[in-house]
mmCIF file of C-alpha atoms in Angstrom:
data_model
loop_
_atom_site.group_PDB
_atom_site.id
_atom_site.type_symbol
_atom_site.label_atom_id
_atom_site.label_comp_id
_atom_site.label_asym_id
_atom_site.label_seq_id
_atom_site.Cartn_x
_atom_site.Cartn_y
_atom_site.Cartn_z
ATOM 1 C CA MET W 25 23.575 -63.244 26.006
ATOM 2 C CA LEU W 26 26.344 -62.248 23.637
ATOM 3 C CA LEU W 27 26.539 -65.540 21.733
ATOM 4 C CA PRO W 28 23.689 -68.016 21.179
ATOM 5 C CA ARG W 29 24.608 -71.222 23.017
ATOM 6 C CA PHE W 30 23.847 -73.412 20.012
ATOM 7 C CA ILE W 31 26.214 -71.560 17.664
ATOM 8 C CA LYS W 32 29.885 -72.490 17.523
ATOM 9 C CA LEU W 33 31.677 -69.665 15.760
ATOM 10 C CA SER W 34 34.715 -71.843 15.122
ATOM 11 C CA ALA W 35 32.550 -74.016 12.893
ATOM 12 C CA LEU W 36 31.288 -70.995 11.023
ATOM 13 C CA ALA W 37 34.836 -69.763 10.603
ATOM 14 C CA LEU W 38 35.748 -72.865 8.610
ATOM 15 C CA ALA W 39 33.163 -71.886 6.029
ATOM 16 C CA PHE W 40 34.962 -68.711 4.999
ATOM 17 C CA THR W 41 38.646 -69.432 5.564
ATOM 18 C CA SER W 42 39.086 -69.401 1.795
ATOM 19 C CA THR W 43 38.128 -65.721 1.814
ATOM 20 C CA PHE W 44 39.500 -64.518 5.149
ATOM 21 C CA ILE W 45 42.612 -65.464 7.088
ATOM 22 C CA SER W 46 41.737 -66.822 10.516
ATOM 23 C CA LYS W 47 43.779 -64.806 13.003
ATOM 24 C CA ALA W 48 43.389 -62.236 15.723
ATOM 25 C CA ASP W 49 41.997 -59.037 14.206
ATOM 26 C CA ALA W 50 42.684 -56.395 16.798
ATOM 27 C CA GLY W 51 44.201 -53.365 15.156
ATOM 28 C CA LEU W 52 43.768 -49.889 16.534
ATOM 29 C CA TYR W 53 43.364 -46.733 14.489
ATOM 30 C CA GLY W 54 46.637 -44.904 13.954
ATOM 31 C CA PHE W 55 48.921 -47.806 14.885
ATOM 32 C CA THR W 56 48.106 -50.648 12.503
ATOM 33 C CA HIS W 57 48.087 -50.169 8.741
ATOM 34 C CA TYR W 58 46.372 -52.663 6.472
ATOM 35 C CA ASN W 59 44.584 -52.421 3.111
ATOM 36 C CA PRO W 60 45.808 -48.965 1.999
ATOM 37 C CA TYR W 61 44.013 -46.788 -0.522
ATOM 38 C CA THR W 62 44.068 -48.295 -3.997
ATOM 39 C CA LYS W 63 45.324 -46.363 -7.010
ATOM 40 C CA GLU W 64 41.723 -45.851 -8.120
ATOM 41 C CA GLU W 65 40.709 -44.523 -4.710
ATOM 42 C CA ARG W 66 43.618 -42.071 -4.729
ATOM 43 C CA ILE W 67 42.818 -40.772 -8.215
ATOM 44 C CA LEU W 68 39.149 -40.135 -7.396
ATOM 45 C CA ASN W 69 38.012 -39.727 -10.998
ATOM 46 C CA ILE W 70 34.580 -38.256 -10.256
ATOM 47 C CA ASN W 71 32.720 -37.894 -13.560
ATOM 48 C CA LYS W 72 29.742 -36.027 -12.191
ATOM 49 C CA VAL W 73 29.767 -33.288 -9.586
ATOM 50 C CA PRO W 74 27.478 -34.477 -6.795
ATOM 51 C CA ASP W 75 24.282 -32.495 -6.258
ATOM 52 C CA LYS W 76 24.543 -33.020 -2.532
ATOM 53 C CA LEU W 77 27.281 -33.904 -0.064
ATOM 54 C CA ASP W 78 26.307 -36.081 2.872
ATOM 55 C CA ASN W 79 27.478 -35.089 6.324
ATOM 56 C CA TYR W 80 29.396 -38.221 7.277
ATOM 57 C CA ARG W 81 30.487 -36.701 10.581
ATOM 58 C CA GLU W 82 26.892 -36.105 11.578
ATOM 59 C CA LYS W 83 25.986 -39.662 10.563
ATOM 60 C CA MET W 84 28.745 -40.937 12.856
ATOM 61 C CA ARG W 85 27.583 -38.655 15.674
ATOM 62 C CA GLN W 86 24.024 -39.913 15.314
ATOM 63 C CA ASN W 87 25.132 -43.547 15.502
ATOM 64 C CA LEU W 88 27.143 -42.879 18.626
ATOM 65 C CA LEU W 89 24.350 -40.846 20.205
ATOM 66 C CA MET W 90 21.867 -43.649 19.515
ATOM 67 C CA LEU W 91 24.033 -46.055 21.522
ATOM 68 C CA ILE W 92 25.105 -43.585 24.209
ATOM 69 C CA ARG W 93 21.569 -42.424 25.002
ATOM 70 C CA TYR W 94 20.384 -45.997 25.317
ATOM 71 C CA ALA W 95 23.305 -46.852 27.622
ATOM 72 C CA LYS W 96 22.716 -43.845 29.863
ATOM 73 C CA GLU W 97 19.001 -44.698 30.113
ATOM 74 C CA GLN W 98 19.908 -48.177 31.338
ATOM 75 C CA ASN W 99 22.720 -47.025 33.607
ATOM 76 C CA LYS W 100 23.409 -43.333 34.121
ATOM 77 C CA ASP W 101 26.925 -44.205 35.324
ATOM 78 C CA PHE W 102 27.833 -46.178 32.200
ATOM 79 C CA LYS W 103 31.146 -44.732 30.945
ATOM 80 C CA ILE W 104 31.613 -43.567 27.364
ATOM 81 C CA VAL W 105 35.147 -43.364 25.960
ATOM 82 C CA THR W 106 35.806 -42.770 22.261
ATOM 83 C CA HIS W 107 39.062 -43.509 20.508
ATOM 84 C CA GLU W 108 39.903 -40.299 18.604
ATOM 85 C CA GLY W 109 37.005 -38.461 16.893
ATOM 86 C CA GLN W 110 37.664 -35.046 18.432
ATOM 87 C CA ASP W 111 36.267 -33.443 15.257
ATOM 88 C CA LEU W 112 32.838 -34.720 16.299
ATOM 89 C CA LEU W 113 32.787 -32.674 19.500
ATOM 90 C CA THR W 114 31.689 -29.547 17.644
ATOM 91 C CA LYS W 115 30.563 -28.499 14.174
ATOM 92 C CA SER W 116 33.715 -28.314 12.105
ATOM 93 C CA LEU W 117 34.810 -26.107 9.224
ATOM 94 C CA TRP W 118 34.244 -29.079 6.915
ATOM 95 C CA GLU W 119 30.616 -29.228 7.996
ATOM 96 C CA HIS W 120 30.126 -25.492 7.510
ATOM 97 C CA GLY W 121 31.613 -25.836 4.028
ATOM 98 C CA ARG W 122 29.387 -28.800 3.249
ATOM 99 C CA ASP W 123 26.271 -26.834 4.279
ATOM 100 C CA GLY W 124 27.266 -23.953 1.998
ATOM 101 C CA TYR W 125 27.967 -26.302 -0.911
ATOM 102 C CA ASN W 126 24.562 -27.952 -0.611
ATOM 103 C CA ARG W 127 22.770 -24.590 -0.488
ATOM 104 C CA ALA W 128 24.706 -23.316 -3.483
ATOM 105 C CA ARG W 129 23.633 -26.349 -5.545
ATOM 106 C CA VAL W 130 19.990 -25.533 -4.837
ATOM 107 C CA GLU W 131 19.785 -21.764 -4.524
ATOM 108 C CA LYS W 132 21.293 -19.028 -6.639
ATOM 109 C CA ASN W 133 23.520 -16.646 -4.682
ATOM 110 C CA ALA W 134 23.240 -18.868 -1.618
ATOM 111 C CA LYS W 135 25.196 -17.784 1.415
ATOM 112 C CA ASP W 136 28.120 -20.066 2.212
ATOM 113 C CA ASP W 137 29.065 -19.771 5.880
ATOM 114 C CA ALA W 138 32.407 -21.413 5.190
ATOM 115 C CA PHE W 139 33.607 -18.311 3.388
ATOM 116 C CA LEU W 140 33.209 -16.374 6.627
ATOM 117 C CA PHE W 141 36.046 -18.373 8.101
ATOM 118 C CA ASN W 142 39.674 -18.010 7.153
ATOM 119 C CA LYS W 143 42.618 -20.341 7.574
ATOM 120 C CA ASP W 144 42.688 -19.397 11.254
ATOM 121 C CA PHE W 145 39.248 -20.905 11.817
ATOM 122 C CA THR W 146 38.879 -22.067 15.400
ATOM 123 C CA GLU W 147 36.444 -24.575 16.782
ATOM 124 C CA GLN W 148 33.119 -23.019 17.677
ATOM 125 C CA ASP W 149 31.211 -23.769 20.861
ATOM 126 C CA PRO W 150 28.372 -26.121 19.937
ATOM 127 C CA GLN W 151 24.923 -24.572 20.125
ATOM 128 C CA ARG W 152 22.787 -25.890 22.948
ATOM 129 C CA TYR W 153 20.724 -29.005 22.257
ATOM 130 C CA THR W 154 22.304 -29.715 18.892
ATOM 131 C CA PRO W 155 23.667 -33.231 18.238
ATOM 132 C CA GLU W 156 27.235 -32.048 18.712
ATOM 133 C CA TYR W 157 26.281 -30.359 22.002
ATOM 134 C CA ASP W 158 24.627 -33.534 23.273
ATOM 135 C CA TYR W 159 27.572 -35.630 22.126
ATOM 136 C CA LEU W 160 30.129 -33.403 23.857
ATOM 137 C CA HIS W 161 28.234 -33.556 27.139
ATOM 138 C CA LEU W 162 27.586 -37.309 27.102
ATOM 139 C CA VAL W 163 31.150 -38.455 26.425
ATOM 140 C CA ASP W 164 33.207 -39.201 29.543
ATOM 141 C CA ALA W 165 36.620 -39.215 27.864
ATOM 142 C CA VAL W 166 38.438 -39.256 24.538
ATOM 143 C CA ALA W 167 41.472 -41.445 23.921
ATOM 144 C CA ILE W 168 43.952 -39.724 21.619
ATOM 145 C CA ASN W 169 47.063 -41.028 19.913
ATOM 146 C CA ASN W 170 50.606 -39.880 20.628
ATOM 147 C CA LEU W 171 50.041 -36.757 22.674
ATOM 148 C CA TYR W 172 53.535 -37.158 24.156
ATOM 149 C CA CYS W 173 55.345 -39.321 21.593
ATOM 150 C CA GLY W 174 54.060 -37.836 18.351
ATOM 151 C CA LYS W 175 51.884 -35.188 16.761
ATOM 152 C CA GLY W 176 48.672 -35.874 18.664
ATOM 153 C CA HIS W 177 46.913 -32.872 20.158
ATOM 154 C CA GLU W 178 44.048 -31.993 22.421
ATOM 155 C CA SER W 179 41.373 -29.962 20.675
ATOM 156 C CA LYS W 180 40.436 -26.524 21.984
ATOM 157 C CA ILE W 181 36.893 -27.706 22.631
ATOM 158 C CA SER W 182 37.980 -30.650 24.781
ATOM 159 C CA LYS W 183 40.315 -28.330 26.687
ATOM 160 C CA LYS W 184 37.627 -25.701 27.223
ATOM 161 C CA TYR W 185 35.097 -28.225 28.483
ATOM 162 C CA LYS W 186 37.748 -30.087 30.480
ATOM 163 C CA LEU W 187 36.956 -33.389 28.822
ATOM 164 C CA ASN W 188 38.947 -36.256 30.306
ATOM 165 C CA LEU W 189 41.753 -37.505 28.094
ATOM 166 C CA ILE W 190 43.347 -40.928 27.800
ATOM 167 C CA THR W 191 46.477 -41.184 25.673
ATOM 168 C CA ILE W 192 47.882 -44.074 23.654
ATOM 169 C CA GLU W 193 51.591 -43.629 22.988
ATOM 170 C CA GLN W 194 53.838 -45.398 20.508
ATOM 171 C CA CYS W 195 57.283 -44.096 21.448
ATOM 172 C CA PRO W 196 60.401 -44.531 19.262
ATOM 173 C CA ASP W 197 62.594 -45.741 22.135
ATOM 174 C CA LEU W 198 62.581 -46.432 25.865
ATOM 175 C CA ASP W 199 64.120 -43.084 26.815
ATOM 176 C CA THR W 200 61.345 -41.210 25.013
ATOM 177 C CA LEU W 201 58.808 -43.540 26.586
ATOM 178 C CA GLU W 202 60.053 -42.796 30.096
ATOM 179 C CA MET W 203 59.921 -39.033 29.529
ATOM 180 C CA ALA W 204 56.418 -39.379 28.094
ATOM 181 C CA ARG W 205 55.365 -41.466 31.089
ATOM 182 C CA ILE W 206 56.654 -38.785 33.480
ATOM 183 C CA ASN W 207 54.787 -36.026 31.614
ATOM 184 C CA SER W 208 51.629 -38.113 31.572
ATOM 185 C CA MET W 209 51.827 -38.669 35.326
ATOM 186 C CA LEU W 210 52.480 -34.971 36.014
ATOM 187 C CA GLU W 211 49.407 -34.036 33.957
ATOM 188 C CA GLY W 212 47.267 -36.730 35.561
ATOM 189 C CA LYS W 213 46.388 -38.619 32.380
ATOM 190 C CA ALA W 214 45.846 -42.345 32.143
ATOM 191 C CA SER W 215 48.133 -43.517 29.340
ATOM 192 C CA TYR W 216 49.097 -46.701 27.524
ATOM 193 C CA PHE W 217 52.726 -46.857 26.321
ATOM 194 C CA PHE W 218 54.630 -49.131 23.946
ATOM 195 C CA THR W 219 57.541 -49.077 21.517
ATOM 196 C CA ASP W 220 56.980 -52.249 19.466
ATOM 197 C CA ILE W 221 53.549 -52.663 17.864
ATOM 198 C CA ASN W 222 54.028 -56.448 17.948
ATOM 199 C CA ASN W 223 53.950 -56.323 21.748
ATOM 200 C CA ALA W 224 51.080 -53.863 22.019
ATOM 201 C CA PHE W 225 47.457 -54.569 22.958
ATOM 202 C CA ASN W 226 48.114 -58.303 23.366
ATOM 203 C CA ASN W 227 49.730 -58.973 26.758
ATOM 204 C CA THR W 228 50.268 -57.777 30.314
ATOM 205 C CA ASP W 229 53.925 -58.748 30.750
ATOM 206 C CA ASP W 230 55.442 -56.007 28.565
ATOM 207 C CA HIS W 231 53.542 -53.184 30.259
ATOM 208 C CA ILE W 232 54.773 -52.651 33.795
ATOM 209 C CA ASN W 233 52.436 -50.451 35.788
ATOM 210 C CA ILE W 234 54.715 -48.138 37.781
ATOM 211 C CA ASN W 235 51.961 -46.089 39.422
ATOM 212 C CA ASP W 236 49.831 -48.724 41.124
ATOM 213 C CA SER W 237 47.206 -47.307 43.396
ATOM 214 C CA ALA W 238 44.910 -48.756 46.044
ATOM 215 C CA GLN W 239 42.402 -46.007 45.256
ATOM 216 C CA ASN W 240 38.955 -47.070 44.119
ATOM 217 C CA VAL W 241 38.251 -45.936 40.553
ATOM 218 C CA PHE W 242 34.637 -45.013 39.855
ATOM 219 C CA ASN W 243 35.220 -42.397 37.128
ATOM 220 C CA VAL W 244 37.649 -42.006 34.262
ATOM 221 C CA SER W 245 39.038 -38.907 35.972
ATOM 222 C CA ASP W 246 40.129 -41.094 38.919
ATOM 223 C CA ALA W 247 42.295 -43.330 36.739
ATOM 224 C CA GLN W 248 46.088 -43.056 36.716
ATOM 225 C CA ASN W 249 46.778 -45.838 34.210
ATOM 226 C CA ILE W 250 45.125 -48.047 31.609
ATOM 227 C CA LEU W 251 45.629 -51.429 29.968
ATOM 228 C CA ILE W 252 44.293 -51.977 26.441
ATOM 229 C CA LEU W 253 44.179 -55.696 25.685
ATOM 230 C CA ASN W 254 41.996 -56.288 22.639
ATOM 231 C CA ASP W 255 44.078 -59.108 21.141
ATOM 232 C CA THR W 256 43.812 -62.379 23.071
ATOM 233 C CA SER W 257 45.802 -64.510 20.607
ATOM 234 C CA ARG W 258 48.628 -65.058 23.129
ATOM 235 C CA PHE W 259 46.251 -66.688 25.601
ATOM 236 C CA LYS W 260 45.276 -70.321 25.119
ATOM 237 C CA THR W 261 42.072 -70.181 27.137
ATOM 238 C CA LYS W 262 39.602 -67.699 28.548
ATOM 239 C CA GLU W 263 40.605 -68.777 32.047
ATOM 240 C CA GLU W 264 44.276 -67.994 31.348
ATOM 241 C CA PHE W 265 43.318 -64.547 30.020
ATOM 242 C CA VAL W 266 41.108 -63.692 33.005
ATOM 243 C CA ASP W 267 43.768 -64.919 35.431
ATOM 244 C CA ALA W 268 46.399 -62.667 33.816
ATOM 245 C CA LEU W 269 44.148 -59.622 34.212
ATOM 246 C CA LEU W 270 43.334 -60.452 37.834
ATOM 247 C CA LYS W 271 47.042 -60.235 38.625
ATOM 248 C CA THR W 272 47.192 -56.563 37.590
ATOM 249 C CA ASN W 273 46.406 -53.289 39.342
ATOM 250 C CA TYR W 274 45.388 -51.253 36.288
ATOM 251 C CA ASP W 275 42.738 -48.605 36.966
ATOM 252 C CA ILE W 276 41.074 -49.158 33.575
ATOM 253 C CA ILE W 277 41.051 -52.300 31.456
ATOM 254 C CA VAL W 278 39.822 -52.221 27.854
ATOM 255 C CA MET W 279 39.012 -55.652 26.400
ATOM 256 C CA LYS W 280 36.840 -57.300 23.779
ATOM 257 C CA PRO W 281 33.414 -58.355 25.135
ATOM 258 C CA LEU W 282 34.013 -61.935 23.935
ATOM 259 C CA PHE W 283 37.159 -63.998 24.357
ATOM 260 C CA ASN W 284 38.599 -64.590 20.868
ATOM 261 C CA ASN W 285 35.342 -63.056 19.600
ATOM 262 C CA ASN W 286 33.449 -66.281 20.244
ATOM 263 C CA GLU W 287 33.382 -67.213 23.952
ATOM 264 C CA ARG W 288 31.394 -65.226 26.446
ATOM 265 C CA TYR W 289 32.672 -64.412 29.893
ATOM 266 C CA SER W 290 30.730 -65.740 32.849
ATOM 267 C CA ALA W 291 29.050 -63.425 35.323
ATOM 268 C CA SER W 292 31.724 -64.492 37.798
ATOM 269 C CA ASP W 293 34.504 -63.530 35.343
ATOM 270 C CA ILE W 294 33.095 -60.054 34.870
ATOM 271 C CA GLN W 295 32.484 -59.557 38.579
ATOM 272 C CA LYS W 296 36.058 -60.508 39.472
ATOM 273 C CA LEU W 297 37.559 -58.307 36.745
ATOM 274 C CA HIS W 298 35.938 -55.241 38.296
ATOM 275 C CA PHE W 299 38.631 -55.425 40.996
ATOM 276 C CA LYS W 300 42.392 -54.999 40.937
ATOM 277 C CA LYS W 301 44.809 -57.459 42.467
ATOM 278 C CA ASN W 302 45.024 -55.207 45.542
ATOM 279 C CA GLY W 303 41.239 -55.419 45.996
ATOM 280 C CA SER W 304 40.246 -51.903 44.989
ATOM 281 C CA LYS W 305 37.662 -51.088 42.304
ATOM 282 C CA ARG W 306 38.575 -50.381 38.684
ATOM 283 C CA LEU W 307 36.704 -49.662 35.444
ATOM 284 C CA LEU W 308 36.144 -52.487 32.972
ATOM 285 C CA LEU W 309 35.430 -51.205 29.443
ATOM 286 C CA ALA W 310 34.322 -53.218 26.416
ATOM 287 C CA GLU W 311 35.824 -52.327 23.047
ATOM 288 C CA PHE W 312 33.091 -51.744 20.493
ATOM 289 C CA ASN W 313 33.629 -50.907 16.812
ATOM 290 C CA VAL W 314 30.794 -48.746 15.504
ATOM 291 C CA SER W 315 31.657 -48.848 11.804
ATOM 292 C CA GLU W 316 33.391 -52.133 10.924
ATOM 293 C CA ALA W 317 32.070 -55.653 10.524
ATOM 294 C CA SER W 318 34.321 -58.653 11.019
ATOM 295 C CA PRO W 319 34.005 -62.305 9.948
ATOM 296 C CA ASP W 320 35.288 -63.151 13.426
ATOM 297 C CA GLU W 321 32.168 -61.720 15.065
ATOM 298 C CA TYR W 322 29.219 -63.910 16.012
ATOM 299 C CA TYR W 323 26.715 -61.995 13.857
ATOM 300 C CA TRP W 324 28.641 -62.653 10.618
ATOM 301 C CA HIS W 325 26.858 -64.597 7.844
ATOM 302 C CA ARG W 326 28.923 -67.142 5.929
ATOM 303 C CA ASP W 327 27.885 -65.737 2.528
ATOM 304 C CA TRP W 328 28.755 -62.099 3.301
ATOM 305 C CA LYS W 329 31.561 -60.361 1.429
ATOM 306 C CA ILE W 330 32.408 -56.859 0.242
ATOM 307 C CA GLY W 331 29.361 -55.552 -1.615
ATOM 308 C CA GLU W 332 27.077 -58.315 -0.344
ATOM 309 C CA PRO W 333 25.193 -56.982 1.523
ATOM 310 C CA SER W 334 25.555 -53.586 -0.105
ATOM 311 C CA TRP W 335 26.547 -51.843 3.113
ATOM 312 C CA LEU W 336 29.856 -53.768 3.316
ATOM 313 C CA ILE W 337 32.115 -51.282 1.504
ATOM 314 C CA ARG W 338 35.865 -52.009 1.690
ATOM 315 C CA LYS W 339 38.481 -53.674 3.863
ATOM 316 C CA SER W 340 39.520 -51.792 6.976
ATOM 317 C CA PHE W 341 42.681 -49.695 7.142
ATOM 318 C CA ASP W 342 43.335 -50.792 10.736
ATOM 319 C CA ASN W 343 42.071 -54.362 11.032
ATOM 320 C CA GLU W 344 43.330 -56.816 8.455
ATOM 321 C CA ASN W 345 40.089 -58.734 7.897
ATOM 322 C CA SER W 346 37.401 -56.275 8.995
ATOM 323 C CA ILE W 347 35.223 -54.385 6.533
ATOM 324 C CA ILE W 348 34.154 -50.744 6.724
ATOM 325 C CA THR W 349 30.382 -50.423 6.592
ATOM 326 C CA LEU W 350 27.891 -47.802 5.529
ATOM 327 C CA TYR W 351 27.552 -47.224 9.245
ATOM 328 C CA TRP W 352 24.294 -45.275 8.855
ATOM 329 C CA HIS W 353 22.562 -48.181 7.069
ATOM 330 C CA ASN W 354 19.591 -49.494 9.055
ATOM 331 C CA GLN W 355 20.674 -53.136 8.845
ATOM 332 C CA TRP W 356 24.089 -52.317 10.306
ATOM 333 C CA LYS W 357 22.530 -50.106 12.985
ATOM 334 C CA ASN W 358 20.248 -52.973 13.996
ATOM 335 C CA ILE W 359 23.256 -55.305 14.311
ATOM 336 C CA ILE W 360 25.315 -52.992 16.494
ATOM 337 C CA SER W 361 22.269 -52.120 18.611
ATOM 338 C CA ARG W 362 21.715 -55.768 19.518
ATOM 339 C CA HIS W 363 25.426 -56.292 20.159
ATOM 340 C CA PHE W 364 25.589 -53.158 22.325
ATOM 341 C CA LYS W 365 22.618 -54.201 24.465
ATOM 342 C CA ASP W 366 24.419 -57.434 25.278
ATOM 343 C CA ILE W 367 27.487 -55.546 26.487
ATOM 344 C CA ILE W 368 25.388 -53.530 28.916
ATOM 345 C CA LYS W 369 23.681 -56.689 30.193
ATOM 346 C CA GLU W 370 27.020 -58.404 30.733
ATOM 347 C CA GLY W 371 27.945 -55.873 33.408
ATOM 348 C CA PHE W 372 30.766 -53.842 31.884
ATOM 349 C CA ASP W 373 31.314 -50.405 33.423
ATOM 350 C CA GLY W 374 31.414 -48.727 30.041
ATOM 351 C CA VAL W 375 32.462 -48.881 26.430
ATOM 352 C CA PHE W 376 35.559 -47.937 24.440
ATOM 353 C CA PHE W 377 34.280 -46.945 20.985
ATOM 354 C CA THR W 378 36.563 -47.649 18.023
ATOM 355 C CA GLY W 379 36.033 -47.154 14.290
ATOM 356 C CA VAL W 380 34.980 -43.564 14.991
ATOM 357 C CA GLU W 381 37.393 -42.088 12.422
ATOM 358 C CA ASN W 382 36.008 -44.015 9.435
ATOM 359 C CA TYR W 383 33.905 -41.031 8.409
ATOM 360 C CA LYS W 384 37.160 -39.745 6.877
ATOM 361 C CA TYR W 385 37.112 -42.508 4.263
ATOM 362 C CA PHE W 386 33.755 -41.336 2.935
ATOM 363 C CA GLU W 387 34.818 -37.701 2.980
ATOM 364 C CA HIS W 388 37.874 -38.714 0.987
ATOM 365 C CA GLN W 389 35.616 -40.209 -1.667
ATOM 366 C CA THR W 390 33.636 -36.974 -2.055
ATOM 367 C CA PRO W 391 36.190 -34.235 -1.285
ATOM 368 C CA LEU W 392 34.986 -30.758 -0.446
ATOM 369 C CA GLU W 393 37.392 -28.464 -2.292
#
């Protein structure tokens, strides 16, 4: 089960309220902005040129592949949606440059493949049976920010391989939102729209679903709309939250696997949430952060803080109280593996991976220039 019956997380929470504010921690990359870079992080006064640059994108890919392969072994129809992370779909220019840098530090006159590419570098098709090839072919969809209401874009690789897209749109006003909604419908993309971040991801009332369908949804490609509700702070009880979702006809619902991060849903709750109000089937996805630890989660130890254990690195940019991890560290991988197994057992149709973009923080700390 997701939470040991004898543990009351609310009691644990009291032990670290002096360090962390107790509140809903449900930011989403690109829309919430907490804990910005410090002056020291921006200066990046690196005294010694590193002998080797780690491939943080590959480390992220490997973590995701570890979880995805396990999920597909348990249920070949388990859906995989990632929030952003299009750079992981193929080997990027940054990775080519990193390979050349590492060779040059070891070998004299080493060939640097990055120099073969100019500013017009385009994404390369991944070679068969490489990690990026496997990743591209195991992901069911990518959710991207502001395709219609901002500067978001679909990568050439996702277009070429016809990867399903979900869009999350923060529009400046209602007129722009309505135009974006029309374009989304014409292009057949499931999209989540909002104008005010304070009313996003936390309720059903402010998000009227204008394209209800009685169609059964078995694949992401079948979906015409989506509800992302990863902040349950407006709901007093689990029962109130479940009841609100049962009154909707959304084709996809994304939610946290635990109510308020501490109360598990019953088998009956999960079974009922698989169906829309009109009785047809929908997809129920669990949000899962692959690179951030939170004191609100059941696995948290009361004596943990940044630097203790060593793989807790800095506060998140997107979630006020969460902490970015060394996501390739074995202890963190063991934690998320156990947590992920529970999600599959609970009966969710798939997962909505967040925290995918945190590889950029580590690249920022060791810039390749």
